[in-house]
Every structure is written in C-alpha cells, then in structure tokens.
Short mmCIF file of C-alpha atoms in Angstrom, two decimals:
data_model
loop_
_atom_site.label_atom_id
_atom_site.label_comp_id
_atom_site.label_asym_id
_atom_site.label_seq_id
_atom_site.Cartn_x
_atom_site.Cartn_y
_atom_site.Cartn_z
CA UNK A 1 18.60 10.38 7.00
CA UNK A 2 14.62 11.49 6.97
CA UNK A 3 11.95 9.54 6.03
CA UNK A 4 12.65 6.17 6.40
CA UNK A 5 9.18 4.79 7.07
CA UNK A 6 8.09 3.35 3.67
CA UNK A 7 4.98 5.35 4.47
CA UNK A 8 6.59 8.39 4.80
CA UNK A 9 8.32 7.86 1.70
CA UNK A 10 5.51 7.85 -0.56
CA UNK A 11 4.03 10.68 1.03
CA UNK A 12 6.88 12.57 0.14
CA UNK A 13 7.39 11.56 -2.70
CA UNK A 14 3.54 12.68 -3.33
CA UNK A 15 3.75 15.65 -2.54
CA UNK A 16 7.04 16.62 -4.61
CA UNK A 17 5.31 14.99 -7.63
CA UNK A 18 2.56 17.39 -6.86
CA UNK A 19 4.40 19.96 -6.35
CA UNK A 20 6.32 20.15 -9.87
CA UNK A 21 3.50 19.03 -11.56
CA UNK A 22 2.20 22.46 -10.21
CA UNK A 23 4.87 24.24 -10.79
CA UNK A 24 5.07 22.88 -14.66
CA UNK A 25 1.49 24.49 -15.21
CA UNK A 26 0.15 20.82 -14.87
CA UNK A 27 -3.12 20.10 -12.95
CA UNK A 28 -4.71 16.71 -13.18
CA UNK A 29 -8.01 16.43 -11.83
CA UNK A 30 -10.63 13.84 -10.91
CA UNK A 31 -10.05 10.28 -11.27
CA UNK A 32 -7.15 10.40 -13.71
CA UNK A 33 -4.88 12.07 -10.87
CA UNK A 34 -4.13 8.87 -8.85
CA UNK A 35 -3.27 7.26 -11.85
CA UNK A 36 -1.05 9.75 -13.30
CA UNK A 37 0.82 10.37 -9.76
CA UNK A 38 1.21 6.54 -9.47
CA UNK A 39 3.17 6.31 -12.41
CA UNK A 40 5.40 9.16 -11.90
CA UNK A 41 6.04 7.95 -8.55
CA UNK A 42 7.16 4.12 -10.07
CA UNK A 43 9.17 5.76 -12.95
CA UNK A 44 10.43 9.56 -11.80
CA UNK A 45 9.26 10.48 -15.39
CA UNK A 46 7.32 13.82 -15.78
CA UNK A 47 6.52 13.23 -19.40
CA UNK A 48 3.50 10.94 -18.48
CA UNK A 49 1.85 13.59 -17.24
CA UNK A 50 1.38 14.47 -20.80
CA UNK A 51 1.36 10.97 -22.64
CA UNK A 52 -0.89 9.39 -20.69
CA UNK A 53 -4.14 9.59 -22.31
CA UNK A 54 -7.93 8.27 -21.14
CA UNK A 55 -10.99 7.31 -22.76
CA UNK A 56 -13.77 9.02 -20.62
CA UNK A 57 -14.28 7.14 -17.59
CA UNK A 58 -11.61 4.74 -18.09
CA UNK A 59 -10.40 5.18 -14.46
CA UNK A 60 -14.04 4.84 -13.23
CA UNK A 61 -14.79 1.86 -15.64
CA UNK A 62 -11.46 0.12 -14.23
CA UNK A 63 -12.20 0.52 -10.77
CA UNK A 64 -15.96 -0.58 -10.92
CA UNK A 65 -14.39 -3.67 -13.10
CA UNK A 66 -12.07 -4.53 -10.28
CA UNK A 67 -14.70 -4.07 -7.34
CA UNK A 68 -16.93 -6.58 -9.70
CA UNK A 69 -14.26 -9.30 -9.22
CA UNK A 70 -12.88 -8.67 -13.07
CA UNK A 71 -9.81 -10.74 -13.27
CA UNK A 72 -6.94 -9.06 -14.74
CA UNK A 73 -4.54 -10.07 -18.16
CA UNK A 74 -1.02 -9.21 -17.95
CA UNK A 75 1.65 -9.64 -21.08
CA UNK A 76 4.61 -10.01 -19.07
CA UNK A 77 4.95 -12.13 -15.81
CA UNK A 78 7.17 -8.89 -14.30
CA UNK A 79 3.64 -7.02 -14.39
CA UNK A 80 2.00 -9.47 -12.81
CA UNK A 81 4.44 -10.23 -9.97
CA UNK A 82 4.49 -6.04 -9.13
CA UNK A 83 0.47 -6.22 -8.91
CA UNK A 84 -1.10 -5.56 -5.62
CA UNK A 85 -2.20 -9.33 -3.74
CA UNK A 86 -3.45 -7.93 -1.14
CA UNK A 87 -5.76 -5.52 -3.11
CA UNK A 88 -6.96 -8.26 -5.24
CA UNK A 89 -7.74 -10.59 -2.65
CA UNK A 90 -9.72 -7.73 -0.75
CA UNK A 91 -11.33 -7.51 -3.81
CA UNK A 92 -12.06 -10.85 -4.87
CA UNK A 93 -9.95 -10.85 -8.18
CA UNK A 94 -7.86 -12.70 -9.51
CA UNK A 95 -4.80 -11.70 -11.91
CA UNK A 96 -2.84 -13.82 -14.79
CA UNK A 97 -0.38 -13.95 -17.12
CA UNK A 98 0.04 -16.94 -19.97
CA UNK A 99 3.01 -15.96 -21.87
CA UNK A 100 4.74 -19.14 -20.19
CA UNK A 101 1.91 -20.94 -20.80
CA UNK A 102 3.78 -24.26 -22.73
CA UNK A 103 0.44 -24.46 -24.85
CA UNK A 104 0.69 -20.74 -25.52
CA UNK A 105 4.20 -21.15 -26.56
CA UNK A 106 3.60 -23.78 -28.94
CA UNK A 107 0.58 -22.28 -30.86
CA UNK A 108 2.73 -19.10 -31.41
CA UNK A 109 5.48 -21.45 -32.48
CA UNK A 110 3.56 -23.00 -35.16
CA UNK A 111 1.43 -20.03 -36.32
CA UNK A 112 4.58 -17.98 -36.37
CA UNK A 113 3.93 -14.86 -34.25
CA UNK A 114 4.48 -14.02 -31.48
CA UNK A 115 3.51 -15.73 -27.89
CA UNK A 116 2.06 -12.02 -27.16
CA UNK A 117 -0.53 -12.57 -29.93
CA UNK A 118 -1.69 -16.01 -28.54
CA UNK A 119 -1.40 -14.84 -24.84
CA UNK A 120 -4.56 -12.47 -25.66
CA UNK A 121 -6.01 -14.76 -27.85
CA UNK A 122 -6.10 -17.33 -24.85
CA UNK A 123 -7.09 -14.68 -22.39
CA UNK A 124 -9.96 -13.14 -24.59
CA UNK A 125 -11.25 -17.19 -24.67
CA UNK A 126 -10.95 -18.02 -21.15
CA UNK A 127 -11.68 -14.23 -19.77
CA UNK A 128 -13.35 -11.92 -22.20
CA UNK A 129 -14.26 -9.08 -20.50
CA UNK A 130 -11.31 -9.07 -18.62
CA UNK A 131 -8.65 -6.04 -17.32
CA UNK A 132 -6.10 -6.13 -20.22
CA UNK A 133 -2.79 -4.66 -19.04
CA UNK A 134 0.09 -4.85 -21.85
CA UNK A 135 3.55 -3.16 -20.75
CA UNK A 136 5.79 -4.71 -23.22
CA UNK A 137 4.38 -6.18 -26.58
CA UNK A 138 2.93 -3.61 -28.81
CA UNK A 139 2.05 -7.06 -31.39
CA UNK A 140 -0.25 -7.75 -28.08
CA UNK A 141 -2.34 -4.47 -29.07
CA UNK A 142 -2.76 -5.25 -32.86
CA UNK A 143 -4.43 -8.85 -31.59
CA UNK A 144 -6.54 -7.23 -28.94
CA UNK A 145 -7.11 -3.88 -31.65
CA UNK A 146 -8.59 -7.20 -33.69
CA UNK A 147 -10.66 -8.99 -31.26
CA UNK A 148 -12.35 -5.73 -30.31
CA UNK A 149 -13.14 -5.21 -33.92
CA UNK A 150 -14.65 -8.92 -33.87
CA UNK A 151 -16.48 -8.18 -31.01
CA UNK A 152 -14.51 -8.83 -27.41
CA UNK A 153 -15.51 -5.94 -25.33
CA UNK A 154 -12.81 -6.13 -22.31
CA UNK A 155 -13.21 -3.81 -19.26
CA UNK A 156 -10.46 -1.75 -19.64
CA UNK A 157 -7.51 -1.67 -21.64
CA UNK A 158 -4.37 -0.44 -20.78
CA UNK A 159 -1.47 -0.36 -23.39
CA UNK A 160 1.43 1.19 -22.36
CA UNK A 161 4.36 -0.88 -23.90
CA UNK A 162 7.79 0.59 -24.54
CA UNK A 163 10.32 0.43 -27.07
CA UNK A 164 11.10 1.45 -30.46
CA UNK A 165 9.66 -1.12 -33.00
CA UNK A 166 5.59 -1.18 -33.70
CA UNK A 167 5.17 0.49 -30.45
CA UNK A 168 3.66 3.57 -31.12
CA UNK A 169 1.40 1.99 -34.31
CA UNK A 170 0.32 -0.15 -31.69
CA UNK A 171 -0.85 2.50 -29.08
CA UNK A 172 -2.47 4.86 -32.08
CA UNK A 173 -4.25 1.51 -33.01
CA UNK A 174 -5.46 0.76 -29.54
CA UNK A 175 -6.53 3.88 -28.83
CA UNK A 176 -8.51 4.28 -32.10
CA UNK A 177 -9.80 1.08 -31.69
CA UNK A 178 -11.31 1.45 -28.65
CA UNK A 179 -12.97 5.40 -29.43
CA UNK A 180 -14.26 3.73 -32.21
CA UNK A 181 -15.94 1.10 -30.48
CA UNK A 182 -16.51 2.38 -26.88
CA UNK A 183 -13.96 0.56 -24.81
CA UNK A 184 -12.07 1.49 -21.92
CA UNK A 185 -8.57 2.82 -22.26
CA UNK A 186 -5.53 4.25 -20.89
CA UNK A 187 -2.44 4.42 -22.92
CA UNK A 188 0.57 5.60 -22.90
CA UNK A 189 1.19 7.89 -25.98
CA UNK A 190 4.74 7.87 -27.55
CA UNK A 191 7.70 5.61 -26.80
CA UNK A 192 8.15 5.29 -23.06
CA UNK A 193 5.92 2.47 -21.16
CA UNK A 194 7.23 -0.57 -19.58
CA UNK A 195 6.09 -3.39 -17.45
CA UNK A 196 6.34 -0.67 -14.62
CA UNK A 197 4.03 1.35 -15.75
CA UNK A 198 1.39 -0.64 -16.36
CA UNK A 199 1.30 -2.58 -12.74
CA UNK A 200 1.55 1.54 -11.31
CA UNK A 201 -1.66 1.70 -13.46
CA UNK A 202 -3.34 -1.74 -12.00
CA UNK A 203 -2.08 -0.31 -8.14
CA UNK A 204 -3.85 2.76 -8.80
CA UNK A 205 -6.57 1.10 -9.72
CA UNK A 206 -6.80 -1.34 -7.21
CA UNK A 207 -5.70 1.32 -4.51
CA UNK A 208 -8.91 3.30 -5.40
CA UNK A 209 -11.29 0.59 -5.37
CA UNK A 210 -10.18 -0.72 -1.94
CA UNK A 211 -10.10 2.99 -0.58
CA UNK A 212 -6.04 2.29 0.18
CA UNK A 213 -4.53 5.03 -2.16
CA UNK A 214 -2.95 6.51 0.98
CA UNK A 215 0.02 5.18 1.96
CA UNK A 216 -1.21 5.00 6.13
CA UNK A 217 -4.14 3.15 4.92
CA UNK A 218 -2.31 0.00 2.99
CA UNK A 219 -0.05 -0.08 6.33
CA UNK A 220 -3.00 -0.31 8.52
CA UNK A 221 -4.39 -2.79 5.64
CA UNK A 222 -1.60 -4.76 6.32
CA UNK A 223 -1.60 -5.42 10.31
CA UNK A 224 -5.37 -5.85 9.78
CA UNK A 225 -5.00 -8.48 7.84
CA UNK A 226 -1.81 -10.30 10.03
CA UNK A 227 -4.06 -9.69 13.57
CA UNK A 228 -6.84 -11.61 11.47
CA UNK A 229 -4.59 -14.49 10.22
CA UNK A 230 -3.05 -14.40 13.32
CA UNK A 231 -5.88 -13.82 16.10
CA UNK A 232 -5.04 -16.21 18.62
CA UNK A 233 -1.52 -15.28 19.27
CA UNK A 234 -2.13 -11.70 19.28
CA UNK A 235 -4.46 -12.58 21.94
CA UNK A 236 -2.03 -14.80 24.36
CA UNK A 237 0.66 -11.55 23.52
CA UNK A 238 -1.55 -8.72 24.14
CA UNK A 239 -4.82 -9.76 26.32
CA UNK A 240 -4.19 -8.49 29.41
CA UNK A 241 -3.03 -4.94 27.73
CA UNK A 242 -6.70 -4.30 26.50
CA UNK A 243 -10.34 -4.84 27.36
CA UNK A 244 -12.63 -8.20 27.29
CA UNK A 245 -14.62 -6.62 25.06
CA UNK A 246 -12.26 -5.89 22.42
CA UNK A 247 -10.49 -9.55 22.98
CA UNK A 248 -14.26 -10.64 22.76
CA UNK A 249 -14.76 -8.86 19.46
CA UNK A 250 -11.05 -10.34 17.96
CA UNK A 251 -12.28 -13.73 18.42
CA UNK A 252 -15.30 -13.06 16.22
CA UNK A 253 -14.31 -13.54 12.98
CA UNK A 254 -17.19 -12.16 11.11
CA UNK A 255 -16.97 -9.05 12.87
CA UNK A 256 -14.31 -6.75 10.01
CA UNK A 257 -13.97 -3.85 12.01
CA UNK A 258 -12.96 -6.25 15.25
CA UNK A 259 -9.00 -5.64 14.23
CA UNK A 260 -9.36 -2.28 13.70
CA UNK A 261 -10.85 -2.12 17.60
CA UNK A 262 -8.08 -4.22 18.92
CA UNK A 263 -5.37 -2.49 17.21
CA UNK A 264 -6.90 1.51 18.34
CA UNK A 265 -7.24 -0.43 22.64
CA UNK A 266 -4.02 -1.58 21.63
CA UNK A 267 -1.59 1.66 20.13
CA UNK A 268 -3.63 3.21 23.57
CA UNK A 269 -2.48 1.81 26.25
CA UNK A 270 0.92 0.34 25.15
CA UNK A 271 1.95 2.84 21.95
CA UNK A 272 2.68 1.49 18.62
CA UNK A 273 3.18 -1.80 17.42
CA UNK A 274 6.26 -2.97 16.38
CA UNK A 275 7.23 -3.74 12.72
CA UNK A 276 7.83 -7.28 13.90
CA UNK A 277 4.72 -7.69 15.64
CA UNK A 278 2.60 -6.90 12.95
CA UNK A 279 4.66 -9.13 10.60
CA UNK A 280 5.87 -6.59 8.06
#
C-alpha cells in the first residue's frame, strides 16, 4: 500500500483534486482555491467547485478576522469538534457552539423556534462581529439574514447547510443579504453542505492565516509545539546528540524559532524523529 503518511495523503489527494479540476475546464484562482480544494478534499464532491460562491474578499476578510483573534460561531457541536485547535490557539481565537446551551434550549422552547434561531441570537449578543459558520440549520440563516438587516455586521459568514427543507431559501437569503449590505460570505449554493463542509471552510481558513495549508508544515507545527510543551525531556533524551548551543536555545522559551533549531541539529545527526517521539 502507498502513501501511508497522513502527509502524503493529502498531498495526493491535492494533487488529484487538482488534477480533475483541470481536466473539467475548472481553474480556481487566488484566495478562493484553498478553500475550494479543502472542501473537495473533506467531501470527494466535485460539484462545489461550482456551488461554492464568494463575496469579494471573503477569503481575505476571514483570514484577517481570524489573525485578529475573531472568535468563531458554529451551529452544530460536530463543526466545532472538526475545527483546527491548534490553529486557533496559534492564533489566539477562540471557537463556540451554544446549541446545548440549557438557556438556549429553553428560550427556543418557549418562543417556539428553533434552538438554531436563539443559538445566533446569543452569539450575535455575546460576539457580534464574530466568524459565523452554519453547516446544518438553514432557520440559522433567516435569524442571522435578520440581524444583519438590524445592523450586526459579523466578519464572515459562511452558510453552507444541507438538506432539503428551507435550505436553499436560506442560502439565496444569506447571500442577498449580505451583497446588499457588504458582509462577508461564502456559501454553498444548492442542496449539498453539511457540518463537513463548513469546518473544511474554517481549516482553510485557519490553515492560511497560520501559513500551515501544506500538509509538511501542520506536521512540523505539531512536533514544534510537543518539543515546546515538552522541553526538558527532549533535552535529557537527545542532549548529547546535538550542540550546547541549540540545547541552550531550547531552554529559552521566548526564543520561537529555538524548536525549529533543535529539531533541523536533531533530523542531522540522528535522522528522523519517530512518530512516538514527537507525540503524534
């Protein structure tokens, strides 16, 4: 069997996407490319090359939100377990979800919708100009359709819910909505969506703004951030393999590119790390 390095994986899988997109006559270009690749790699569906649609900038808007430590609104807690910790920590954001929020639950109880509809009206309260990310409740687009209308002005919107009922009123609304009054959007035209596709959407956002979209740079994000958690036993392990310098740099903490030292001394004189050394 090839490829069995998760890193390999994507890459592959990257450059087949590209590759039929090509071959289909489709070329996406400039920011909207990660995105678009992202969710064809989480969902193996070609049409959303086509259904996906942005608001200009949207990708740049989103990215600049997340880099400016803009939290992020999910509908569904299945988004928000598939977003990217690591990314938002890097970044300083943080990322929620409130449908099982018991107070959330009982206003939609008594007012009689739906706890989509008081999920957003909670988040626009607590976090208006957040990153609104709706994969599954097309009622969630109609409230946040309204509170743009009144006035909220979120960072980015991105309403991609799936299904048969309300869904695509609620994506034609959205999207109307926001061209009307200058917000950030990316939705997903049609039928298809899911929970999937909008955390592929958040990762590709998040992979951008931490400069990680390629798949050899979240790896080396990841033992970079284990040697830093884990400093002093990587030193008692490995010490005598590399200089006093470099064990000098690991053991100051302020100095980021310290790891990145220790890890280049390190693949030099004894290879590769291990997947169980660096705690993958």
């Amino acid at each position: 069997m090839q490829h069995t390095r998760p890193s390999d994986i994507e890459n592959v899988s990257m450059q087949i996407i590209t590759h039929e997109l090509s071959a289909a006559g489709i070329f996406i270009t400039g920011e909207n490319d990660a995105v678009v690749k992202r969710v064809i790699h989480a969902t193996a569906d070609f049409d959303f090359a086509k259904n996906l649609v942005f608001t200009n900038g949207a990708v740049e808007y989103g990215v600049e939100a997340l880099k400016a430590h803009t939290p992020v609104i999910t509908d569904t807690n299945m988004a928000l377990s598939g977003v990217s910790k690591p990314s938002l920590a890097k970044l300083g954001c943080e990322a929620y979800c409130f449908m099982a929020d018991p107070d959330v639950a009982e206003r939609a109880k008594a007012k009689g919708t739906t706890r989509a509809v008081c999920a957003m009206e909670y988040a626009a309260k607590m976090y208006p100009g957040a990153v609104l990310a709706v994969g599954n409740a097309p009622t969630a687009l109609f409230k946040i359709a309204e509170q743009i209308r009144e006035g909220l002005r979120p960072s980015l919107v991105i309403g991609v819910p799936v299904g048969f009922v309300n869904v695509v009123e609620g994506k034609e609304t959205i999207w109307n909505t926001c061209l009307q009054y200058d917000v950030p959007a990316i939705v997903a035209m049609g039928r298809k969506g899911g929970s999937t596709v909008a955390t592929a959407i958040l990762n590709a956002l998040l992979y951008t703004a931490t400069g990680t979209l390629e798949p050899e740079k979240k790896g080396l994000e990841l033992k970079i951030r284990y040697i830093q958690k884990n400093a002093s036993a990587f030193l008692k392990r490995h010490a005598r393999r590399v200089s006093a310098f470099h064990c000098a740099c690991l053991r100051n903490k302020n100095n980021e590119a310290a790891p990145i030292a220790f890890l280049t001394e390190l693949k030099k004189r004894s290879g590769n790390l291990s997947k169980k050394e660096v705690g993958r």
